[in-house]
Short mmCIF file of C-alpha atoms in Angstrom, two decimals:
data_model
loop_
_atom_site.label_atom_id
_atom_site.label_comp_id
_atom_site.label_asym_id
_atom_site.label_seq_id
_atom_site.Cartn_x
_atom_site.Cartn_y
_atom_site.Cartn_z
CA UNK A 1 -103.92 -32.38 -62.98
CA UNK A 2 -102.72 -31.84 -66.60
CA UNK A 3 -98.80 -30.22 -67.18
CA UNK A 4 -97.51 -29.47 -70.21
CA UNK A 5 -94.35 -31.97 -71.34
CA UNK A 6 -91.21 -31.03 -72.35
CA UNK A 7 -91.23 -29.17 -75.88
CA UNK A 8 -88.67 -28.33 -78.63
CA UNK A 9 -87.37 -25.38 -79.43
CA UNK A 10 -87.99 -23.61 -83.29
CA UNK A 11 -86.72 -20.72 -85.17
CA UNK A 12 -87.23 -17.54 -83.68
CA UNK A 13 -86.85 -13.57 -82.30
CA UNK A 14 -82.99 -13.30 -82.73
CA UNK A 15 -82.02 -16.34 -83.81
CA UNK A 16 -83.08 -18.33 -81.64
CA UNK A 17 -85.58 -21.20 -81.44
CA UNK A 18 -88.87 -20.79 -80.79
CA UNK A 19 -91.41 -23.57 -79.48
CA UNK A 20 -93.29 -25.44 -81.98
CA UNK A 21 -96.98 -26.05 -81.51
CA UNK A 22 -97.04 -29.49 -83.56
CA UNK A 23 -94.87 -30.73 -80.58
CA UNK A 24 -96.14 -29.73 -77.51
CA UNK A 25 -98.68 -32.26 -75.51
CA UNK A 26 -100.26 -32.56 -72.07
CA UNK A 27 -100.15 -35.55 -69.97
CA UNK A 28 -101.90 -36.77 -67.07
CA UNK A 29 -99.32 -36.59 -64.46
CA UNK A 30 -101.48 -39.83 -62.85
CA UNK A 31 -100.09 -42.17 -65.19
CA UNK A 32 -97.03 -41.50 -64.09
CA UNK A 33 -94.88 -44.38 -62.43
CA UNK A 34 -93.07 -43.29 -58.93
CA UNK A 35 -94.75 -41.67 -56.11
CA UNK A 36 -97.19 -38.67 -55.28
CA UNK A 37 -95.39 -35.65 -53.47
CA UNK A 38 -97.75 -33.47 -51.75
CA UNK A 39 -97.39 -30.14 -48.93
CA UNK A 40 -98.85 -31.43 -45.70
CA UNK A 41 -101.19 -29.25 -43.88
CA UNK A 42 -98.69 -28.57 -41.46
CA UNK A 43 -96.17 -26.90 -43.66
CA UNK A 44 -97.70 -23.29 -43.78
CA UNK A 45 -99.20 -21.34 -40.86
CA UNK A 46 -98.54 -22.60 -37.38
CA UNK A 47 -96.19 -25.25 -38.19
CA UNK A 48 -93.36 -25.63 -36.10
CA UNK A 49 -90.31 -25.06 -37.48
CA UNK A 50 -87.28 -27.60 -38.30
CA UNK A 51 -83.34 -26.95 -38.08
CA UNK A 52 -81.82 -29.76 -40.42
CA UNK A 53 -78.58 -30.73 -38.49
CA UNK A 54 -75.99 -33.07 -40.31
CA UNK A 55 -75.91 -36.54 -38.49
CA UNK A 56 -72.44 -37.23 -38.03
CA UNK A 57 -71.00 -40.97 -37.14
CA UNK A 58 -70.55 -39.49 -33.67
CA UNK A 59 -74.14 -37.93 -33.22
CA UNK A 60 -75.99 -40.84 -35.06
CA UNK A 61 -74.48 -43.52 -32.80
CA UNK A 62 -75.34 -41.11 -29.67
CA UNK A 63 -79.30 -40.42 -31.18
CA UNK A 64 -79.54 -44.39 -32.26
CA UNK A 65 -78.08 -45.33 -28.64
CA UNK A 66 -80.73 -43.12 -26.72
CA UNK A 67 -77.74 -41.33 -25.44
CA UNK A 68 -78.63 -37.54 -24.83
CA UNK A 69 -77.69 -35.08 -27.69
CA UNK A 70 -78.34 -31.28 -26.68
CA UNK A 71 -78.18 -27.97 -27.32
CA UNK A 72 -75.91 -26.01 -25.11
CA UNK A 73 -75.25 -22.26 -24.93
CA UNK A 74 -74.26 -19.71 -22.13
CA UNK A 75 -74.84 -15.81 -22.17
CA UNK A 76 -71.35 -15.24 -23.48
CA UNK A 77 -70.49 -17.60 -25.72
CA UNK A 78 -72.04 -19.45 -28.71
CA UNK A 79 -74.56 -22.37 -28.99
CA UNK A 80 -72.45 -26.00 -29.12
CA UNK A 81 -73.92 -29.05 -29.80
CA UNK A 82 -73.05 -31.77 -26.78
CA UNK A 83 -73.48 -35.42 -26.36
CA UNK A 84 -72.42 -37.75 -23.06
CA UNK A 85 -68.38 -37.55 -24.08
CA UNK A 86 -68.03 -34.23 -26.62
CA UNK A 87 -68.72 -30.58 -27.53
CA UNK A 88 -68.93 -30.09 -31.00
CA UNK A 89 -68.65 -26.59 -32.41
CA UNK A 90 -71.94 -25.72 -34.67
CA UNK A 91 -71.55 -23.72 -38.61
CA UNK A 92 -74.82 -22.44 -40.51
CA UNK A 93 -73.55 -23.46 -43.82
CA UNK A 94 -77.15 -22.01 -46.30
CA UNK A 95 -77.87 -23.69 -49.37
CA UNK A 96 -79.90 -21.63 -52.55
CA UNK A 97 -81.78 -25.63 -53.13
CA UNK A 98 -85.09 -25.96 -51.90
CA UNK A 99 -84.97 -29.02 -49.19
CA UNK A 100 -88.27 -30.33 -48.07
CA UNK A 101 -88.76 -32.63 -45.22
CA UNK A 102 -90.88 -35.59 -46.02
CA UNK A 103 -91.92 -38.42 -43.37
CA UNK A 104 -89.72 -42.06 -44.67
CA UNK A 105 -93.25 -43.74 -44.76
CA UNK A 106 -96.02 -42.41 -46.88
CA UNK A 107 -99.02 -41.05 -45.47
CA UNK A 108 -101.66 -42.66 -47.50
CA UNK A 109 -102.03 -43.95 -50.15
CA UNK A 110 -103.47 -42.55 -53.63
CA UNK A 111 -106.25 -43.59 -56.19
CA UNK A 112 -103.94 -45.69 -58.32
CA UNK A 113 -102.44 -47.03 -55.62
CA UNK A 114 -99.26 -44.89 -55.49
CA UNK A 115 -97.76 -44.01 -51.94
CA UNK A 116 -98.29 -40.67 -51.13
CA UNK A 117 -95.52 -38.51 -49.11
CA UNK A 118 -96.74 -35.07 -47.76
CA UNK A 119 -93.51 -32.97 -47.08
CA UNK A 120 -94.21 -31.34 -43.09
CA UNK A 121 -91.37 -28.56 -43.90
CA UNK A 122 -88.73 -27.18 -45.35
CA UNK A 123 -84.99 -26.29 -44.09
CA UNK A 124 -82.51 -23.47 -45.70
CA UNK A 125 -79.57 -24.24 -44.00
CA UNK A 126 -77.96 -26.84 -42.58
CA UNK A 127 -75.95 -27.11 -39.16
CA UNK A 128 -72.47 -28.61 -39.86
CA UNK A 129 -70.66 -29.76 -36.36
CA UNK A 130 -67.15 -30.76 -35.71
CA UNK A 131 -65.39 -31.66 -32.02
CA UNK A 132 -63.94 -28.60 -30.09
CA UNK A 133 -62.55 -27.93 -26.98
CA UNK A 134 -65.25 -27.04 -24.29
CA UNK A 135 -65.21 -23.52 -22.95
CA UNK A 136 -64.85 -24.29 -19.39
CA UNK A 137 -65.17 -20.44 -18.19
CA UNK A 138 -68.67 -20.78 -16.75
CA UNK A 139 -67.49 -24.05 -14.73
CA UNK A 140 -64.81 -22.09 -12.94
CA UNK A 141 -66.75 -19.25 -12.10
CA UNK A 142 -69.98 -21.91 -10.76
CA UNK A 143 -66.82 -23.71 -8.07
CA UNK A 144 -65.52 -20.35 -6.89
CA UNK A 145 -68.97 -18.85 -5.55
CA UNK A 146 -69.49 -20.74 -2.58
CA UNK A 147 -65.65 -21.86 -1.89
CA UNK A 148 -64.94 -24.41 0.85
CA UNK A 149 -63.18 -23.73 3.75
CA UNK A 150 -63.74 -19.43 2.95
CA UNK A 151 -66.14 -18.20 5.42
CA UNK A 152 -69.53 -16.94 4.61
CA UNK A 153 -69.36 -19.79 1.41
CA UNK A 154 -72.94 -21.14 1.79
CA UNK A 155 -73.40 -24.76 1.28
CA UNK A 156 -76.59 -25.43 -0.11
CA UNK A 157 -75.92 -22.10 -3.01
CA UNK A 158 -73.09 -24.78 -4.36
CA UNK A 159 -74.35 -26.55 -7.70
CA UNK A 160 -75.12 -30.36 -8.14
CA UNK A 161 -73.58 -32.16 -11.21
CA UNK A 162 -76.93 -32.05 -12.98
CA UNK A 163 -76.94 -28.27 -12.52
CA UNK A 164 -73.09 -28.16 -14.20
CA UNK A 165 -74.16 -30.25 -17.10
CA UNK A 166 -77.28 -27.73 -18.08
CA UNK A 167 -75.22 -24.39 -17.39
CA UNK A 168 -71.64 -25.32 -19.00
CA UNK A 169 -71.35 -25.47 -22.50
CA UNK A 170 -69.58 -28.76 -22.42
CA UNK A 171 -69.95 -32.78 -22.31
CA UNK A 172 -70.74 -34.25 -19.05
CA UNK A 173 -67.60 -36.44 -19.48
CA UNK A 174 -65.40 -33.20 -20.32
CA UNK A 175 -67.43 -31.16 -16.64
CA UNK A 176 -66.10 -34.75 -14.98
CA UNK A 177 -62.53 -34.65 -16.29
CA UNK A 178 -62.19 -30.82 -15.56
CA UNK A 179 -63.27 -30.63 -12.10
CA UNK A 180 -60.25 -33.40 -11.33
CA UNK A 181 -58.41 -31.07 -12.99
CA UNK A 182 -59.66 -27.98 -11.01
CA UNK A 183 -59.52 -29.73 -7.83
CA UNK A 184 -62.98 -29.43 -7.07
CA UNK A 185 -64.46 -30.89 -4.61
CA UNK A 186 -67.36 -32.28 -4.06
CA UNK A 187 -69.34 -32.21 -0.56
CA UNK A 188 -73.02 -33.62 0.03
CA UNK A 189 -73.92 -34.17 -3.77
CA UNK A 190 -72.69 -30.36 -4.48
CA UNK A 191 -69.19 -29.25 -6.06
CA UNK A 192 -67.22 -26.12 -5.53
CA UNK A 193 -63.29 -24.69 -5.24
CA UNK A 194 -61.30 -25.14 -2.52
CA UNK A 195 -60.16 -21.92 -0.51
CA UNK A 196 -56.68 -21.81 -1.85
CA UNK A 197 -55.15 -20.72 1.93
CA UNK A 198 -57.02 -23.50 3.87
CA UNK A 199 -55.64 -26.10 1.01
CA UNK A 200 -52.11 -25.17 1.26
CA UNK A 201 -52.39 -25.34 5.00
CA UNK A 202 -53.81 -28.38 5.56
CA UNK A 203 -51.83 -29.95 2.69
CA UNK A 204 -48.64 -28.69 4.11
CA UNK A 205 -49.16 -29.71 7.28
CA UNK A 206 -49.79 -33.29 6.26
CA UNK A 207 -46.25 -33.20 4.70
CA UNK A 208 -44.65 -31.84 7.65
CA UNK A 209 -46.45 -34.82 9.75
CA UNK A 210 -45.15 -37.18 7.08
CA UNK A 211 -41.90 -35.66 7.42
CA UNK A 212 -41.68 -35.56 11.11
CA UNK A 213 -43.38 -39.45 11.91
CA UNK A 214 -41.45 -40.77 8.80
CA UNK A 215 -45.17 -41.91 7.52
CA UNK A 216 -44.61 -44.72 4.60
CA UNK A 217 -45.53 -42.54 1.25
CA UNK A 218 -47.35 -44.71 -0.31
CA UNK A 219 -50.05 -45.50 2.23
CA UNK A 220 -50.89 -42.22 4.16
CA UNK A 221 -54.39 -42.74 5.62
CA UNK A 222 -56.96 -40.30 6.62
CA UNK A 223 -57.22 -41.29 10.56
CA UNK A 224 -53.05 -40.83 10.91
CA UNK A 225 -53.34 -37.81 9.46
CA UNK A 226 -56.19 -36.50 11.77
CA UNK A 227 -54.25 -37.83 14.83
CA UNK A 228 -51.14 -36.07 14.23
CA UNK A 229 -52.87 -33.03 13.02
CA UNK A 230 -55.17 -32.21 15.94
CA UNK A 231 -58.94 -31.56 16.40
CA UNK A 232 -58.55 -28.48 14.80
CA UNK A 233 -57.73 -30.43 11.60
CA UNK A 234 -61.02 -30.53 9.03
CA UNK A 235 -61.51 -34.27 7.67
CA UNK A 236 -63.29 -33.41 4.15
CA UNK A 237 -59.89 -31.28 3.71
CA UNK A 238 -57.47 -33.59 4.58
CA UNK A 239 -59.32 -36.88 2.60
CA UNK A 240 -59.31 -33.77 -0.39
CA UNK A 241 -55.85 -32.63 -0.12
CA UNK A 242 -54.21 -36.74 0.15
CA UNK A 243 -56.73 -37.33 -3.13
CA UNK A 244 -56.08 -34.84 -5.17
CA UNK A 245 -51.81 -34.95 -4.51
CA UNK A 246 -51.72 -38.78 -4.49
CA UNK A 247 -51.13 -41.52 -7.33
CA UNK A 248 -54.09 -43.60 -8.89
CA UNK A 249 -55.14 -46.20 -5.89
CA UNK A 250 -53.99 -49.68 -6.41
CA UNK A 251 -56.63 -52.25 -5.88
CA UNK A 252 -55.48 -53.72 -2.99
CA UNK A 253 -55.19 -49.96 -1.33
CA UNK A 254 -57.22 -49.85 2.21
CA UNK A 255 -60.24 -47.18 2.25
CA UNK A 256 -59.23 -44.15 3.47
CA UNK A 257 -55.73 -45.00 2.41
CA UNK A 258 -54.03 -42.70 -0.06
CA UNK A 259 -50.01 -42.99 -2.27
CA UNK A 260 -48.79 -39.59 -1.99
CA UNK A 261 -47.36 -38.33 -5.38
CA UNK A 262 -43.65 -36.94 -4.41
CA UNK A 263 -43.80 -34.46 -8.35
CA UNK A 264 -47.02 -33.63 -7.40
CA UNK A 265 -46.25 -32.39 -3.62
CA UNK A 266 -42.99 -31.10 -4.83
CA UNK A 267 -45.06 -28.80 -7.37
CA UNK A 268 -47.09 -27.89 -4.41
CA UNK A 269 -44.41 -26.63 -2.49
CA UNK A 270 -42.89 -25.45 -5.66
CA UNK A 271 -45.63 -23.25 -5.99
CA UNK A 272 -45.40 -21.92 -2.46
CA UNK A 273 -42.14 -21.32 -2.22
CA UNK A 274 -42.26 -19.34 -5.91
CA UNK A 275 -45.33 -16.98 -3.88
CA UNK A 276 -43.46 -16.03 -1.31
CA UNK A 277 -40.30 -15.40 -3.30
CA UNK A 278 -41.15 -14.16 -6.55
CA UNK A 279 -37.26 -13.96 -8.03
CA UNK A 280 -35.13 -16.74 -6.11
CA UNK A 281 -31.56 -18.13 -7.47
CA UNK A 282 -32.24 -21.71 -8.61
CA UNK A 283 -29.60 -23.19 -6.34
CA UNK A 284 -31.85 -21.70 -3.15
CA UNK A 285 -34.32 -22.62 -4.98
CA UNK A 286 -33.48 -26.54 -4.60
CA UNK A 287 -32.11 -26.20 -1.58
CA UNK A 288 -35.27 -24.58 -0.09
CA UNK A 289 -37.49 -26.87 -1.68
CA UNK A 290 -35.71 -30.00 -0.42
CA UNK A 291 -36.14 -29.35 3.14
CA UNK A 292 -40.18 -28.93 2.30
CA UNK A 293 -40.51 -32.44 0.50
CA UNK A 294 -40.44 -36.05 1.75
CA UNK A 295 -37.35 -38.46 1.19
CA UNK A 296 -35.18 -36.69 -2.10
CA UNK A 297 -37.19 -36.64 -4.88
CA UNK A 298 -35.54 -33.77 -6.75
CA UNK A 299 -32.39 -36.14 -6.80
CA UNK A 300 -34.22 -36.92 -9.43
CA UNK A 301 -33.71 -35.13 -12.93
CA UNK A 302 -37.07 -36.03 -14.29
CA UNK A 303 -38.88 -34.26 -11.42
CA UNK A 304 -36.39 -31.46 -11.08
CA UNK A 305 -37.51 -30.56 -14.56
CA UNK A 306 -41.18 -31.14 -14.14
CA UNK A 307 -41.24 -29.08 -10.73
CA UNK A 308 -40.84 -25.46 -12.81
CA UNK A 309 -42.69 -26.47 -16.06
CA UNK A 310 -45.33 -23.72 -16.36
CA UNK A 311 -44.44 -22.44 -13.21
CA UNK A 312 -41.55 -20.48 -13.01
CA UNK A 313 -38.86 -19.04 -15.77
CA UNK A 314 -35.69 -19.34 -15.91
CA UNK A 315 -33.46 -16.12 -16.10
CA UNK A 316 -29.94 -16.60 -17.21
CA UNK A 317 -26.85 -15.27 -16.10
CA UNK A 318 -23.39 -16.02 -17.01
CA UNK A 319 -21.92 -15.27 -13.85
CA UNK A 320 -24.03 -16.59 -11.16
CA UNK A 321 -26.74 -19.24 -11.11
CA UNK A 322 -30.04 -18.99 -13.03
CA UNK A 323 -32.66 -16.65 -11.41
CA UNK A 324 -36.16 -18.36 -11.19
CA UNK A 325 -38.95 -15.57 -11.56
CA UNK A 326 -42.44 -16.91 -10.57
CA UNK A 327 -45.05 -16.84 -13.91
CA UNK A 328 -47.58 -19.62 -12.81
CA UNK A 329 -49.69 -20.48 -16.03
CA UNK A 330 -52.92 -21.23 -13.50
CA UNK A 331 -53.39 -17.56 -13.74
CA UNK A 332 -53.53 -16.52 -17.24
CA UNK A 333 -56.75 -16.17 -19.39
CA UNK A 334 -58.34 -19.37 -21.03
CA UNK A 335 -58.93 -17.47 -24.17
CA UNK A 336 -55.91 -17.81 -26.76
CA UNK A 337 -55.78 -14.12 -27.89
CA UNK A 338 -55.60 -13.16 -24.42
CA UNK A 339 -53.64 -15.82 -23.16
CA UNK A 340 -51.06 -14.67 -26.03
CA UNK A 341 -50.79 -10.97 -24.95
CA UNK A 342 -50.43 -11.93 -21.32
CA UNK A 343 -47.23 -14.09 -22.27
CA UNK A 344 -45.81 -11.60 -24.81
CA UNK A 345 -46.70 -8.35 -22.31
CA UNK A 346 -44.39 -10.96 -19.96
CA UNK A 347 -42.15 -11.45 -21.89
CA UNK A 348 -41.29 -10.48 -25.73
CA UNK A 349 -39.54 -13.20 -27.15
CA UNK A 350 -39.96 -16.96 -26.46
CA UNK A 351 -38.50 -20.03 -27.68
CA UNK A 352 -40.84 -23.46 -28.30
CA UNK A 353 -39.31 -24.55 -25.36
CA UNK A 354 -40.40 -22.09 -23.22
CA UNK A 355 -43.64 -21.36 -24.84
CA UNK A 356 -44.70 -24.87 -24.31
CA UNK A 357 -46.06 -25.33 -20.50
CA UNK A 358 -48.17 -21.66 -21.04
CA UNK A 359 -49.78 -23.18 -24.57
CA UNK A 360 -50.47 -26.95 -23.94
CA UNK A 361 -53.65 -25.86 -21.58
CA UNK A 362 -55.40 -25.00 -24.20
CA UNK A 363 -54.91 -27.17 -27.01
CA UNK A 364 -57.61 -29.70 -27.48
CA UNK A 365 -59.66 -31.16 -30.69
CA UNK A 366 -59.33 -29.05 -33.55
CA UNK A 367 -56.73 -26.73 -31.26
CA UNK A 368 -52.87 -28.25 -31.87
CA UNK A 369 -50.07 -25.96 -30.47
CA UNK A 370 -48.65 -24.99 -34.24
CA UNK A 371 -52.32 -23.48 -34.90
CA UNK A 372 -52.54 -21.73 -32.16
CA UNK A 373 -48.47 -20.26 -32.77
CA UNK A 374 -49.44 -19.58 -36.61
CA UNK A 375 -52.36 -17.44 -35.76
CA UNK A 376 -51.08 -15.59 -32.59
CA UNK A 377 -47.22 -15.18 -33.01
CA UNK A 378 -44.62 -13.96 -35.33
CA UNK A 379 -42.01 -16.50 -36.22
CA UNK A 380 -38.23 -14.65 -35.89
CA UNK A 381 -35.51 -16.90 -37.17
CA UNK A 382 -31.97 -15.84 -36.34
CA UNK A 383 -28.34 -17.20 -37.01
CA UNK A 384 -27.03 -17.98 -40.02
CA UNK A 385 -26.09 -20.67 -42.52
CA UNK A 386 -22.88 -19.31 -42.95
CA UNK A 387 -19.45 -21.33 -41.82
CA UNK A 388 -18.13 -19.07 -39.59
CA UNK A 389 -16.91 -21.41 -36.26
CA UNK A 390 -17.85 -24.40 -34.40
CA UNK A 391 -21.16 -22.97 -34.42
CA UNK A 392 -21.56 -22.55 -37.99
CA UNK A 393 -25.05 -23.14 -39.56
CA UNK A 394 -26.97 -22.90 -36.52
CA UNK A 395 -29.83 -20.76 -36.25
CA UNK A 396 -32.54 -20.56 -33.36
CA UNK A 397 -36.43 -19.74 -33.56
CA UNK A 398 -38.28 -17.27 -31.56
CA UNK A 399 -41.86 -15.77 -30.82
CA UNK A 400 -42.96 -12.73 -30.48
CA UNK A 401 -46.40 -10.72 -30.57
CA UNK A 402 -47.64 -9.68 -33.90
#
């Protein structure tokens, strides 16, 4: 093929230049160094179509490793792009440039002896992706179903791992780290929730029979357990309960053979106690508390403080002691916005302090707890700078709803 080659510009209509004859040529574009560029076959008609997504460090390790990279979407929520350990959050971003999508080794090769690359598509956008924090709304509705220990739960209706990983718009590693978190439990190969009322049962038996046979904390096994607790007593929940309220096991610890975590069963019975009295003075609180909890753990301040973190808040009064009034976080939406209006229909003004064990939840990649306080609460300063007494210059910060 012949194309006309760049030309000059001359005098013309309005002023401007006008091309010149004398200096416009043709050229065979054949004796041109480079490479010949041609549209495969492919590209119109039935081609398939191509979605040019950018190849972060991340995703090109996971494609180059043969690790699986996927598409993942639910029916109420947006498309996220997974790989073994991360969700990534996807953006069109469209570009007005023309990209085509040519093959890194030439096809053939031409007369002369040039490569030849036929270009199989073309892409108008691009899909940008950056880490996120899984929505994990799906997972919790998959456990609860078929709940075990609830009768009528069917067993075989409960979903396998493999099931989670291609229904929850998340990682496989994030699904693994969230059901420890959830307390799942898994039974046969298939996971689901515990019935809340048969785990606080067996769970507080256990610590009663700990209690009563002065069992050594850190190596409660399975068979004791059973013994003391009767035939009645169901050995998946008892092995579930001991796991899921007992330290890391060392590596010397006997199968079956579990540390039980004194913050963690004081949280338990924390959270009992709080149920069946909503508003309780602190002092009865402790008091109550103590009786329900092995040895005298809340002796110590550390675990006194983490017992009503995100559990309970504090009501002051300066006549009497502090009223506890039961406001588990467990309960409240997973979705900021709503998470936000629950606390502030609660509650109308918070401090940082206070705000802290309701927002950490749901912080994550991309997700930091001054975001999340920037978009969905209104900053009220109050004090002043003024010297006016030994507490001159002090000022404290609250939240409220916007």
């Amino acid at each position: 093929p012949r194309v006309p080659a760049p030309f000059a510009a001359g005098p013309g209509m309005g002023g401007e230049e006008a091309p010149s004859p004398k200096r416009r040529r043709v050229e065979d574009a054949s004796e041109a160094t480079g490479c010949e560029l041609r549209i495969g076959k492919q590209f119109f008609g039935d081609s398939p179509s191509f979605r040019l997504l950018e190849a972060t460090p991340e995703v090109l390790a996971a494609v180059e490793s043969g690790s699986r990279v996927y598409f993942s979407v639910s029916e109420d929520s947006e498309a996220v792009l997974c790989t073994a350990t991360s969700t990534r959050k996807l953006q069109k971003v469209e570009t007005s440039n023309t990209m085509l999508l040519v093959p890194p080794k030439s096809a053939v090769e031409g007369g002369d002896g040039l490569p030849v690359f036929e270009a199989v598509g073309s892409a108008q956008f691009v899909l940008e992706s950056e880490v996120a924090s899984p929505d994990l709304t799906r997972l919790k509705e998959a456990l609860e179903r078929q709940p075990y220990g609830k009768e009528g739960s069917v067993p075989g209706q409960r979903p396998t791992m493999e099931e989670l990983v291609g229904t929850v718009p998340a990682s496989e590693e994030e699904i693994k780290k969230a059901l420890a978190a959830l307390h799942a439990m898994e039974v046969d190969g298939r996971w689901c929730a515990v019935d809340q009322q048969c785990m606080e049962e067996t769970f507080s038996s256990i610590l009663l029979e700990i209690i009563a046979q002065d069992l050594p904390l850190a190596a409660v096994q399975v068979s004791e357990c059973m013994r003391y607790l009767g035939e009645d007593a169901d050995e998946w929940l008892v092995q579930h309960a001991l796991r899921v309220h007992s330290k890391d096991a060392d590596a010397g610890a006997k199968e079956g053979s579990f540390a039980v975590d004194l913050v963690k069963a004081s949280i338990f019975q924390a959270n009992r106690l709080l149920r069946e009295t909503p508003r309780i003075p602190e002092t009865d609180f402790f008091e109550a508390l103590a009786a329900r909890v092995p040895g005298d753990p809340l002796e110590d301040t550390a675990i006194r403080d983490s017992v009503l973190r995100g559990l309970a808040l504090r009501e002051a009064s300066k006549d009497a002691a502090p009223i506890l009034h039961y406001f588990p976080e467990a309960v409240l939406s997973v979705a900021p916005e709503a998470r936000f209006q629950e606390l502030f229909h609660r509650q109308a003004r918070w401090t940082r302090e206070e705000l802290e064990p309701y927002i950490e939840p749901i912080t994550g990649p991309g997700v930091t707890m001054d975001g999340l306080l920037l978009q969905h609460a209104r900053t009220v300063v109050e004090g002043s700078g003024e010297a006016s007494g030994p507490s001159s210059g002090s000022t404290q910060t609250f939240y409220s709803a916007r």
